[in-house]
Short mmCIF file of C-alpha atoms and ligand atoms in Angstrom, two decimals:
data_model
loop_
_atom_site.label_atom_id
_atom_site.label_comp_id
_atom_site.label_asym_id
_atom_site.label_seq_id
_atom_site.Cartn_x
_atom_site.Cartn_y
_atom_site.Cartn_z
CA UNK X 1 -1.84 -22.33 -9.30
CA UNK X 2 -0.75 -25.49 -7.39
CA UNK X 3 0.04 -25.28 -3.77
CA UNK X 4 3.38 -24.77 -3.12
CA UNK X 5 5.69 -25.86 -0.19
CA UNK X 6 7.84 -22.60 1.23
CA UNK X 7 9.35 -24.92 3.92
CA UNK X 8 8.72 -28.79 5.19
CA UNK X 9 4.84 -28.90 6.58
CA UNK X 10 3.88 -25.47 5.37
CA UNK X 11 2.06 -24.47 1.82
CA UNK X 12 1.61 -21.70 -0.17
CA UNK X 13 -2.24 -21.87 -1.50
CA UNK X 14 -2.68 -18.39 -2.45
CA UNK X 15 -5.02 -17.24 -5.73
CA UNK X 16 -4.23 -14.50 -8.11
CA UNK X 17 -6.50 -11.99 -8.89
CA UNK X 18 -6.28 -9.92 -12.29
CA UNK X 19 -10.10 -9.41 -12.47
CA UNK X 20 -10.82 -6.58 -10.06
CA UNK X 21 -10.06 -3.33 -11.39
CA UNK X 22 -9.89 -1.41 -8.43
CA UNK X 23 -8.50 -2.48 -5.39
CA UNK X 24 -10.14 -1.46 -1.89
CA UNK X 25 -12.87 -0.04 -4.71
CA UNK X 26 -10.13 3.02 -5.68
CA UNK X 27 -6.75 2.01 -6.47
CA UNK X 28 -6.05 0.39 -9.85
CA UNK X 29 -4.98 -2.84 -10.40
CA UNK X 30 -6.10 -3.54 -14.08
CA UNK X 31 -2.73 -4.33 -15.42
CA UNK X 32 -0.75 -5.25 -12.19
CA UNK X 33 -3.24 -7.35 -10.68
CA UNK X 34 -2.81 -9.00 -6.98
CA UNK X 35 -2.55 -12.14 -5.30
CA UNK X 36 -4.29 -12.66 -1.79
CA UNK X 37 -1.52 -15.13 -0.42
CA UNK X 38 -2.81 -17.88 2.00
CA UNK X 39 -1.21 -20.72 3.38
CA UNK X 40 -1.66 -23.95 5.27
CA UNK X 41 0.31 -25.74 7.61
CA UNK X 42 -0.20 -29.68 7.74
CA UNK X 43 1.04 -30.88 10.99
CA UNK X 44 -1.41 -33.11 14.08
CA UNK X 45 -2.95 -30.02 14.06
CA UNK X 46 -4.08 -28.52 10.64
CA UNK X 47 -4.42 -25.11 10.20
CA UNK X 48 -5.08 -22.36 7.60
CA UNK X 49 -3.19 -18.71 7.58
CA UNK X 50 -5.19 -16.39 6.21
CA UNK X 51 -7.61 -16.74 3.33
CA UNK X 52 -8.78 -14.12 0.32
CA UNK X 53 -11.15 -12.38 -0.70
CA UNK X 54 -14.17 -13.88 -2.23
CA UNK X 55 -13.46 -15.34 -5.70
CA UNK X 56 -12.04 -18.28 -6.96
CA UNK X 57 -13.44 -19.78 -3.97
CA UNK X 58 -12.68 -23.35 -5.63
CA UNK X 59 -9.58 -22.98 -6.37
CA UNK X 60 -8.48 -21.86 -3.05
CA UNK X 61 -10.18 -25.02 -1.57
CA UNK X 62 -8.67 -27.46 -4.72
CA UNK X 63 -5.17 -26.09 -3.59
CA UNK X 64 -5.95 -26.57 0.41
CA UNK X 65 -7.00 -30.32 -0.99
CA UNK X 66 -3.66 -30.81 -2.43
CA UNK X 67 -2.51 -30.69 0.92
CA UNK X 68 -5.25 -32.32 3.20
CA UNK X 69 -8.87 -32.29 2.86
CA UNK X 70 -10.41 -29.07 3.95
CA UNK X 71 -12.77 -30.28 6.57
CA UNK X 72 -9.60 -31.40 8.36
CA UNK X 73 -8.43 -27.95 9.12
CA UNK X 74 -8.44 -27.38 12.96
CA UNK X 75 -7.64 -23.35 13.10
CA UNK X 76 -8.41 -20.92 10.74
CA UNK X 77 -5.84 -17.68 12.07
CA UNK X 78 -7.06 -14.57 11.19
CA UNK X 79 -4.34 -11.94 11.49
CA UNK X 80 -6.21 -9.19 9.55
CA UNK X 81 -9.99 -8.53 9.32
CA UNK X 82 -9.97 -6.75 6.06
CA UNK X 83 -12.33 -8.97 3.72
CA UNK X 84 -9.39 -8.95 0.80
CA UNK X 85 -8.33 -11.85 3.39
CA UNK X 86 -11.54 -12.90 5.17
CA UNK X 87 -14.21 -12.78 2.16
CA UNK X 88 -14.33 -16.64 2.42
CA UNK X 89 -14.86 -17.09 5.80
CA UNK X 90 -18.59 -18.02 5.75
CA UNK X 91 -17.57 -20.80 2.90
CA UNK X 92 -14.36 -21.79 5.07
CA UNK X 93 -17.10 -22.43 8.38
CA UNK X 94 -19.54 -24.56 6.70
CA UNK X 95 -16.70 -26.53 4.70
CA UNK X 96 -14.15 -27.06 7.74
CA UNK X 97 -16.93 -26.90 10.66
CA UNK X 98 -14.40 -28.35 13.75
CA UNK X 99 -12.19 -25.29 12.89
CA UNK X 100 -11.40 -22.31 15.24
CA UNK X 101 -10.80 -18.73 14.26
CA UNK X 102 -8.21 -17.47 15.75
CA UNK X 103 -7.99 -14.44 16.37
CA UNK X 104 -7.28 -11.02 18.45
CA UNK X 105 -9.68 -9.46 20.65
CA UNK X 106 -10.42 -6.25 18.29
CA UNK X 107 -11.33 -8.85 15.46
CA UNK X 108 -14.37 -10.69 17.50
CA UNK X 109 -16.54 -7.78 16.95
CA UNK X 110 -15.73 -7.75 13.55
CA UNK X 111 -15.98 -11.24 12.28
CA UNK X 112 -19.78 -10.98 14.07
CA UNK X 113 -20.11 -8.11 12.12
CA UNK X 114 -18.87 -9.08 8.78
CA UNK X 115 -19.75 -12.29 8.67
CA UNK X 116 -21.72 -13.17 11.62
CA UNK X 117 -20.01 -15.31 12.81
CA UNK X 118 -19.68 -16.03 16.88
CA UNK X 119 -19.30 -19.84 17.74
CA UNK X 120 -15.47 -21.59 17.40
CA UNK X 121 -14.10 -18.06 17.57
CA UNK X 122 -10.83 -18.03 20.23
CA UNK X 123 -8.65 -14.68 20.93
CA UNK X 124 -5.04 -15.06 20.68
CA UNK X 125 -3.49 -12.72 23.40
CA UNK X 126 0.45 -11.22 22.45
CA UNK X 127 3.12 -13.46 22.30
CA UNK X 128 0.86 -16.25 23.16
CA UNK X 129 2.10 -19.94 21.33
CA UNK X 130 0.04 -22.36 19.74
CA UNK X 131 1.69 -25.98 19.84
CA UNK X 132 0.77 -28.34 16.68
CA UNK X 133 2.48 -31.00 16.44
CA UNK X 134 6.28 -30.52 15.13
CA UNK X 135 5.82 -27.01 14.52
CA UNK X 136 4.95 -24.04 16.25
CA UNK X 137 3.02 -20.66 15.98
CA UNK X 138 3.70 -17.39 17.80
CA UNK X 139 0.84 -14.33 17.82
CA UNK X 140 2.15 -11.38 17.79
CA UNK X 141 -0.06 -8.33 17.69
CA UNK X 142 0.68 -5.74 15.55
CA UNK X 143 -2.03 -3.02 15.31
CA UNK X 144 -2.80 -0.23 12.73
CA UNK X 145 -0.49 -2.45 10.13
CA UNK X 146 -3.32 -2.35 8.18
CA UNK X 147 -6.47 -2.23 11.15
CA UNK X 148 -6.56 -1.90 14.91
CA UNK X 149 -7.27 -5.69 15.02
CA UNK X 150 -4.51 -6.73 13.19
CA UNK X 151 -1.67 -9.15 14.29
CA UNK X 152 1.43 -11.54 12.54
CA UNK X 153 1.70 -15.13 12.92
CA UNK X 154 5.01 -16.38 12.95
CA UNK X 155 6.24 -19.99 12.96
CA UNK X 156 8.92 -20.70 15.31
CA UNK X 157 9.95 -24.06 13.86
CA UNK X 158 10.82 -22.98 10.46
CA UNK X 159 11.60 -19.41 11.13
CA UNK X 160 8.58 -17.91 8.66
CA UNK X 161 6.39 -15.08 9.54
CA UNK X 162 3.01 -15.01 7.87
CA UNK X 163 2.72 -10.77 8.12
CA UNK X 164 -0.56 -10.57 6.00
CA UNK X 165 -0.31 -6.84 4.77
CA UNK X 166 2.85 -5.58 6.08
CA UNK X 167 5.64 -6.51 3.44
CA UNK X 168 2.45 -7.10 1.10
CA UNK X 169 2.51 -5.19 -2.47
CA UNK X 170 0.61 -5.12 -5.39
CA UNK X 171 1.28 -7.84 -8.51
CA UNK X 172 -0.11 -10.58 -9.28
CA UNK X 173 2.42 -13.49 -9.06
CA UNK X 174 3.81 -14.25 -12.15
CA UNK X 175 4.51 -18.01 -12.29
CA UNK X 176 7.03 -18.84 -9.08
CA UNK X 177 5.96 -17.18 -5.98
CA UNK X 178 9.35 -16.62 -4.19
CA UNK X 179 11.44 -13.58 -4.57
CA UNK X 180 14.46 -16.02 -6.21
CA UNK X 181 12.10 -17.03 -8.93
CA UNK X 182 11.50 -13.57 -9.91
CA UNK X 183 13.61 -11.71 -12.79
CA UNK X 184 11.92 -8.52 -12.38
CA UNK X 185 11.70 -7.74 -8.99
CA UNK X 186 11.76 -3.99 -9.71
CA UNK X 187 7.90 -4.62 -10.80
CA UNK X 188 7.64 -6.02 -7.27
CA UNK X 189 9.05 -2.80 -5.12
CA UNK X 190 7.84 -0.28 -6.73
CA UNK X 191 4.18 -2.09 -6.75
CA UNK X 192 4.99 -2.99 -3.30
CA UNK X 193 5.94 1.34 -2.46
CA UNK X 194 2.67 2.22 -4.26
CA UNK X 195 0.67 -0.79 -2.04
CA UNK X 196 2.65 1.39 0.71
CA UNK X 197 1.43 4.81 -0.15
CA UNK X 198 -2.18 3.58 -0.57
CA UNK X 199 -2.82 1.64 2.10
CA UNK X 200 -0.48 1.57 4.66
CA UNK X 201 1.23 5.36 4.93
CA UNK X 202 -1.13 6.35 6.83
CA UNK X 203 -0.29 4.29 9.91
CA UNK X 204 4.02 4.75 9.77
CA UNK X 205 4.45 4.57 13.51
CA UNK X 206 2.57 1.29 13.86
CA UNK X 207 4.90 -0.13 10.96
CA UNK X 208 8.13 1.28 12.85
CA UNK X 209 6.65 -0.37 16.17
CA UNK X 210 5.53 -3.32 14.61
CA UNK X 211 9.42 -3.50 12.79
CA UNK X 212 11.17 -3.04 16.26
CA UNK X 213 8.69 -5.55 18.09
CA UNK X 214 10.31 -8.47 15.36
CA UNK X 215 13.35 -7.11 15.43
CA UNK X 216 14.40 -9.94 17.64
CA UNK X 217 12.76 -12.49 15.53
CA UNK X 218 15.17 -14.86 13.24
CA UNK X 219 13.01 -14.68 10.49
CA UNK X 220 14.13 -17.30 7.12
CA UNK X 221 11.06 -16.60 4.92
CA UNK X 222 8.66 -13.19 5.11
CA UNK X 223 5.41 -14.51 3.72
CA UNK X 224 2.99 -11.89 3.01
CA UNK X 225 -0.62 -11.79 1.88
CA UNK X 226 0.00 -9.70 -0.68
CA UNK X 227 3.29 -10.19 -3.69
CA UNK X 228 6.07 -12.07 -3.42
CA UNK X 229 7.23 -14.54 -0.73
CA UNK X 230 10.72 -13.60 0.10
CA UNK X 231 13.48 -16.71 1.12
CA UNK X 232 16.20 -15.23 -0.67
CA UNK X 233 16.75 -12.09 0.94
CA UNK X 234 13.67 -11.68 3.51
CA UNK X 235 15.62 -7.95 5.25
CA UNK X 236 15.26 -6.73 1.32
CA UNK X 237 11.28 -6.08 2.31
CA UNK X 238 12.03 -4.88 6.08
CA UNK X 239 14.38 -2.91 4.72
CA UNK X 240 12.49 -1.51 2.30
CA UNK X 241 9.45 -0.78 4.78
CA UNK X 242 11.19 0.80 7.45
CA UNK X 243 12.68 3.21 4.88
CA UNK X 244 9.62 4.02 3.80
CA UNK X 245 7.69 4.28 7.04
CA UNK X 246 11.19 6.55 8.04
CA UNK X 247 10.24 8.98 5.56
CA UNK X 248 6.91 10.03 7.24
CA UNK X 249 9.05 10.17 10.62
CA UNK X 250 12.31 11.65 9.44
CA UNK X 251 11.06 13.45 6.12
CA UNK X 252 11.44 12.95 2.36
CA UNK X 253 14.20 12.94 -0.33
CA UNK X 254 15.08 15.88 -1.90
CA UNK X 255 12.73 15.75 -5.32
CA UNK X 256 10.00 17.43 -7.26
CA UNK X 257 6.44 16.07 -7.89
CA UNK X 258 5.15 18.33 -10.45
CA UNK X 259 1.44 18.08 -11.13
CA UNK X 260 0.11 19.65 -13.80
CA UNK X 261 -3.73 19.76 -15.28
CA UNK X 262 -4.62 21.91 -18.43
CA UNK X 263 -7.58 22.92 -20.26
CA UNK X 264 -6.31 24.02 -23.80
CA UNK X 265 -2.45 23.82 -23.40
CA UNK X 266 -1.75 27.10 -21.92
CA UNK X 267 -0.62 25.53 -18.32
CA UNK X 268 0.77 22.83 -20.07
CA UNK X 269 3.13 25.03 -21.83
CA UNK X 270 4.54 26.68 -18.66
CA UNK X 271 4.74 22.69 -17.23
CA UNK X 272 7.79 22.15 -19.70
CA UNK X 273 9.14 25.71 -18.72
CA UNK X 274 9.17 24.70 -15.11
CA UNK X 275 10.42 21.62 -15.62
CA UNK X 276 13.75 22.70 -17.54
CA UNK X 277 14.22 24.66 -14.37
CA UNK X 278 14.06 22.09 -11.83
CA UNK X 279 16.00 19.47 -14.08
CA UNK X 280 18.78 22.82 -14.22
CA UNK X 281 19.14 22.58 -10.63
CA UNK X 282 20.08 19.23 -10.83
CA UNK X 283 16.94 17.85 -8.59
CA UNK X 284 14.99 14.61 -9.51
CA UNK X 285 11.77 15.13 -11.16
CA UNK X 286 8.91 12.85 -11.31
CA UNK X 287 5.55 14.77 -13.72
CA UNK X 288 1.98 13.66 -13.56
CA UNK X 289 -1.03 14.74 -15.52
CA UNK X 290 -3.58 14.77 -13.20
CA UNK X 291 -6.40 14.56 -15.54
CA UNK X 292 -5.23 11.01 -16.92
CA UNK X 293 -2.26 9.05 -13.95
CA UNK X 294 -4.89 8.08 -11.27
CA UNK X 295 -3.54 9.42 -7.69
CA UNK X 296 -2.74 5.56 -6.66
CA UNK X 297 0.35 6.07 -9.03
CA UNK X 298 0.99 9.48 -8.19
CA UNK X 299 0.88 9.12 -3.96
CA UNK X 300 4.42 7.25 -4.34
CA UNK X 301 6.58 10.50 -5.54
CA UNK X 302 4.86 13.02 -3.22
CA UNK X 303 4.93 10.36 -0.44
CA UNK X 304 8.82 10.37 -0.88
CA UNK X 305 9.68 13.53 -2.51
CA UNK X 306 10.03 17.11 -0.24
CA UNK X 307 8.59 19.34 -2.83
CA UNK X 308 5.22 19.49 -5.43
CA UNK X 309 5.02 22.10 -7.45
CA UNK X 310 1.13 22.56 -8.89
CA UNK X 311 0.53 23.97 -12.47
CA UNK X 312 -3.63 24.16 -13.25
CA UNK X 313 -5.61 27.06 -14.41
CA UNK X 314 -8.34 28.48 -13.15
CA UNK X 315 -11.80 26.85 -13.63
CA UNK X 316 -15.20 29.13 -12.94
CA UNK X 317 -13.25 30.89 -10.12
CA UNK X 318 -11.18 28.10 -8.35
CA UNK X 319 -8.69 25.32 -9.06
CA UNK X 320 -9.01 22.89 -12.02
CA UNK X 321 -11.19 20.21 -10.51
CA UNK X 322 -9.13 17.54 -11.28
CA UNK X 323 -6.34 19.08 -9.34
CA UNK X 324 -8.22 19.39 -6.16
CA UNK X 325 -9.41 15.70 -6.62
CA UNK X 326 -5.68 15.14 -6.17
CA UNK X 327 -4.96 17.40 -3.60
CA UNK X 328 -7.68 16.02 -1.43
CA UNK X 329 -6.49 12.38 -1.69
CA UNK X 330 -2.76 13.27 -0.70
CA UNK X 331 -4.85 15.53 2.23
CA UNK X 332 -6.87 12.59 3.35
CA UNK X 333 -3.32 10.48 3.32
CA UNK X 334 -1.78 13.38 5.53
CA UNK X 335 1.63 13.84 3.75
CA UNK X 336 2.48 17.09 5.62
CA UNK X 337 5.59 19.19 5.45
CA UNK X 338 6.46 19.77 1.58
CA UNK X 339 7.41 22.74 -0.49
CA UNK X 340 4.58 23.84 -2.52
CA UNK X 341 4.82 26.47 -5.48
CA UNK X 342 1.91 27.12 -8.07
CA UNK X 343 1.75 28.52 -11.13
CA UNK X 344 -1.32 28.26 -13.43
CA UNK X 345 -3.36 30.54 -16.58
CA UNK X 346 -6.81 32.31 -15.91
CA UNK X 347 -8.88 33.65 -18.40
CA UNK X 348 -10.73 36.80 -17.26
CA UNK X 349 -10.02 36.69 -13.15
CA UNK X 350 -7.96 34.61 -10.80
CA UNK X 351 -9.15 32.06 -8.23
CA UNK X 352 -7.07 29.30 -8.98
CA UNK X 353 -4.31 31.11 -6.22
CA UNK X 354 -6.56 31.89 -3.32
CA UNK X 355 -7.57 27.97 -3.41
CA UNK X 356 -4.10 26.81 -3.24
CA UNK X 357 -3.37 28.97 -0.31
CA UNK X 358 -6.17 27.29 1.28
CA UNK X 359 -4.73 23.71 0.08
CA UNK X 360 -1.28 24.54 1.32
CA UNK X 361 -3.07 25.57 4.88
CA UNK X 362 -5.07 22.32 4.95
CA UNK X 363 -1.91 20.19 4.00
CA UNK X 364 0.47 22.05 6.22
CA UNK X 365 2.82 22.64 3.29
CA UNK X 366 5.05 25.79 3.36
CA UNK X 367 3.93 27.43 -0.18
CA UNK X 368 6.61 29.42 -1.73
CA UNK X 369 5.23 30.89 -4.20
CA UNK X 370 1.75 31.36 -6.67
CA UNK X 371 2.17 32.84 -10.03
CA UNK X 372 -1.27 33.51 -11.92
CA UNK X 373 -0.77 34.46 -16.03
CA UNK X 374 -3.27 35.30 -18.02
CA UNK X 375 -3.98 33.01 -20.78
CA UNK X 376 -0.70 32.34 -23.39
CA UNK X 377 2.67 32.64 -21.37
CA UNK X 378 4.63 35.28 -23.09
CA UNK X 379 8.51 34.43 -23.81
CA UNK X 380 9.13 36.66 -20.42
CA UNK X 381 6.44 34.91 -18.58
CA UNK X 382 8.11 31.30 -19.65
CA UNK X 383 11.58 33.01 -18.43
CA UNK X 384 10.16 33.48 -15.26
CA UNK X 385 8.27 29.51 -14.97
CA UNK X 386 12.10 28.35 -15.07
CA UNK X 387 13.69 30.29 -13.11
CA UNK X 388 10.29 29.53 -10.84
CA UNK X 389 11.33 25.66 -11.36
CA UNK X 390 15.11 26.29 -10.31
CA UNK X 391 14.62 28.06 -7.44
CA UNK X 392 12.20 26.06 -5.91
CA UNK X 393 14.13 23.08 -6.58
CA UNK X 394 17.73 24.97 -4.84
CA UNK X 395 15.45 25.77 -2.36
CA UNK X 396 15.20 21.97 -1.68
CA UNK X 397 18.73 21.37 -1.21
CA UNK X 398 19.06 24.24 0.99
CA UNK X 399 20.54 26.08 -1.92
FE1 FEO N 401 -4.79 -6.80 2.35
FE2 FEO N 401 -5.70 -4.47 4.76
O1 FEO N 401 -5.92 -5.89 3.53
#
C-alpha cells in the first residue's frame, strides 16, 4: 500500500499481513489477517513510529521512501518491544545508521536482548518532549498495555497519538486505512474485542490507568499499530476499551457461553436441550463447539458474559480433552467470577464431574450445578437439561 498522510507532516506506512496464520504463534488470523501500522513523521527532524514485524521488509522501506529516504530518519521511537513491531529493527540500524531508538528504560534490556542492539539507543523518561521542527512529540509511559516497557507517543502539534497496541485490533486493512473509509466497521470491533481478549485482558488495570493518564489529552486522530486509524470518531475506540477493560473491574453482562464437546452426539443432544432453556429465560446465548471454534474466538463471550455453562462427556475417567484445553486457556487469561453449571454423558463411570469441580476451584467460578447421564438422555433427562438451562440463566438476572 502507498504511504498515506493522516495529518500535514505525518504518514501512514504500515504493511498488511494475511500470511501468518497464527498470531503471537496461537491466535488465528487466516481469514482476518493484520496490519502492523507504522508511521513517519517528516519534519527537520525525521523520525519513524514504530515498525513491524519482519516481512515485507521492502515494502515498508519503499513506503518510508515515498516520504524521505530512509537513511534520513533521525529517531526510530519504540513504544512497544514486542517483535510484531520491532522485527525490523536490525534492517532499520544498518539502513538509517544516524538514527536513535528511542525508547523507555524497561526496553534497553530488551532491544540488547532481541536484537542486540546497544549503541544510538536513548530512554525517553514520562512526559518528556521531543522538539522536531514544526511538530512535536510527547512520551508518555504506559506499562502492561501490552509489556512492562511499553509507552504512547503522542504528537502535540496535530493532536495524534501513536498508541501501538492499545486501541489496536485484528484485520487487515481493507483498502483506506481510516475508520471513515470503512463500511464495515463491525468487522473492525469485534476483531478489535477478540485482539482484546487475547492479548490485552489480562492487564485491565494498566488499560484503565493508561485511559485516565490521556484523559486530559485532546486527541484528533488515535493511530494504532494494529486496525484501523480512527479521525472520524477517535472516543469510539476509548470508548470501546474502557468498557471492556470495565468489565474485568466491574463484572460482565448478563449472558451464557455454552461450551459444548461430544464424542458420538449424546452431549450434543442435551446442548440443544439446554439451550431452549436459557433462550426461555430470555438471556443472550452465544454456543461454541470446542472441538472445532479455536479459544481465540471463544475468549470474547466468556470475557464479557457472567455465566458458561460446560456440556462434555467423560473421556477415560476425566473431562473431554478438548474441553480442558479450553478451560485452561480462559484459566491462564484469569476470567474469574462466573456462573458455571455442567452437564455431560459417561459411559460406564463418571469423572467428567469431579474435574469440573476442580476447574471451577482453579477459575474461582461459583459452580451451580453438575449433572452426569449415562449415555442417551432419556425424554425426562432432556426435561431436566432445560429446566437446567433456565434456571441457570434466571439465576443470572438475579431471578
Ligand atoms: Fe502488537 Fe504486544 O504487540
Amino acid at each position: 500500500m502507498p504511504a498515506v498522510q493522516v495529518k500535514p507532516g505525518i504518514y501512514w506506512i504500515g504493511v498488511n499481513d494475511r500470511t501468518t496464520d497464527l498470531f503471537e504463534g496461537m491466535w488465528p488470523i487466516t481469514s482476518e489477517g493484520v496490519s502492523y501500522n507504522a508511521y513517519v513523521i517528516d519534519d527537520e527532524k525525521k523520525v519513524l513510529v514504530d515498525m513491524a514485524k519482519d516481512l515485507k521488509s521492502d515494502a515498508l522501506l519503499d513506503q518510508i521512501a515515498e516520504v524521505f529516504d530512509p537513511a534520513e530518519l533521525d529517531y526510530i521511537v519504540v513504544n512497544h518491544m514486542e517483535p510484531d513491531h520491532t522485527g525490523v529493527t536490525r534492517t532499520m540500524h544498518r539502513i538509517a545508521p544516524k538514527a536513535t531508538f528511542l525508547c523507555t528504560k524497561r526496553a534497553v534490556p530488551m532491544l540488547a536482548g532481541y536484537y542486540h542492539l546497544t549503541d544510538q539507543v536513548q530512554v525517553v523518561e514520562d512526559g518528556e518532549t521531543l522538539d522536531l521542527g514544526a511538530h512535536q512529540l510527547q512520551f508518555h509511559i504506559t506499562p502492561m498495555v501490552h509489556w512492562p516497557e511499553t509507552m504512547v507517543t503522542y504528537e502535540t502539534t496535530q493532536k495524534v497519538l501513536f498508541s501501538c497496541d492499545a486501541f489496536g485490533g485484528y484485520g487487515a486493512l481493507q483498502g483506506g486505512i481510516f475508520d471513515d473509509q470503512c463500511d464495515d466497521q463491525a468487522f473492525y470491533e469485534r476483531e478489535s474485542l477478540r485482539y482484546y481478549a487475547n492479548i490485552v485482558a489480562l492487564f485491565p488495570k494498566p488499560v484503565i490507568k493508561a485511559i485516565e493518564k490521556l484523559a486530559g489529552v485532546p486527541i484528533d486522530v488515535i493511530a494504532p499499530s494494529h486496525g484501523l486509524v480512527w479521525r472520524k470518531n477517535p472516543a469510539r475506540i476509548i470508548e470501546l476499551y474502557q468498557k471492556w477493560a470495565n468489565y474485568a473491574l466491574e463484572g460482565p453482562d448478563v449472558g451464557v457461553t455454552l461450551l459444548y464437546g461430544t464424542m458420538y452426539g449424546n452431549t450434543e443432544q442435551m446442548v440443544e436441550a439446554v439451550a431452549a432453556g436459557v433462550t426461555r429465560a430470555g438471556v443472550p446465548l452465544d454456543i461454541f463447539d470446542v472441538r472445532h471454534i479455536h479459544t481465540s474466538y471463544i475468549l470474547p463471550s466468556v470475557y464479557t458474559r457472567s455465566g458458561v455453562l460446560v456440556g462434555a462427556p467423560t473421556y477415560e475417567g476425566e473431562l473431554f480433552p478438548s474441553m480442558a484445553h479450553a478451560l485452561d486457556m480462559i484459566a491462564r487469561k484469569r476470567i474469574a467470577n462466573r456462573k458455571l453449571a455442567y452437564f455431560g454423558s459417561y459411559g460406564w463411570s463418571g469423572g467428567a464431574r469431579r474435574e469440573i469441580t476442580e476447574w471451577a476451584e482453579k477459575l474461582k467460578w461459583d459452580l451451580a450445578e453438575a449433572w452426569e447421564f449415562q449415555g442417551g438422555a432419556s425424554s425426562a433427562d432432556l426435561a431436566r437439561g432445560e429446566a437446567l438451562g433456565y434456571s441457570f440463566a434466571q439465576g443470572l438476572k438475579g431471578e
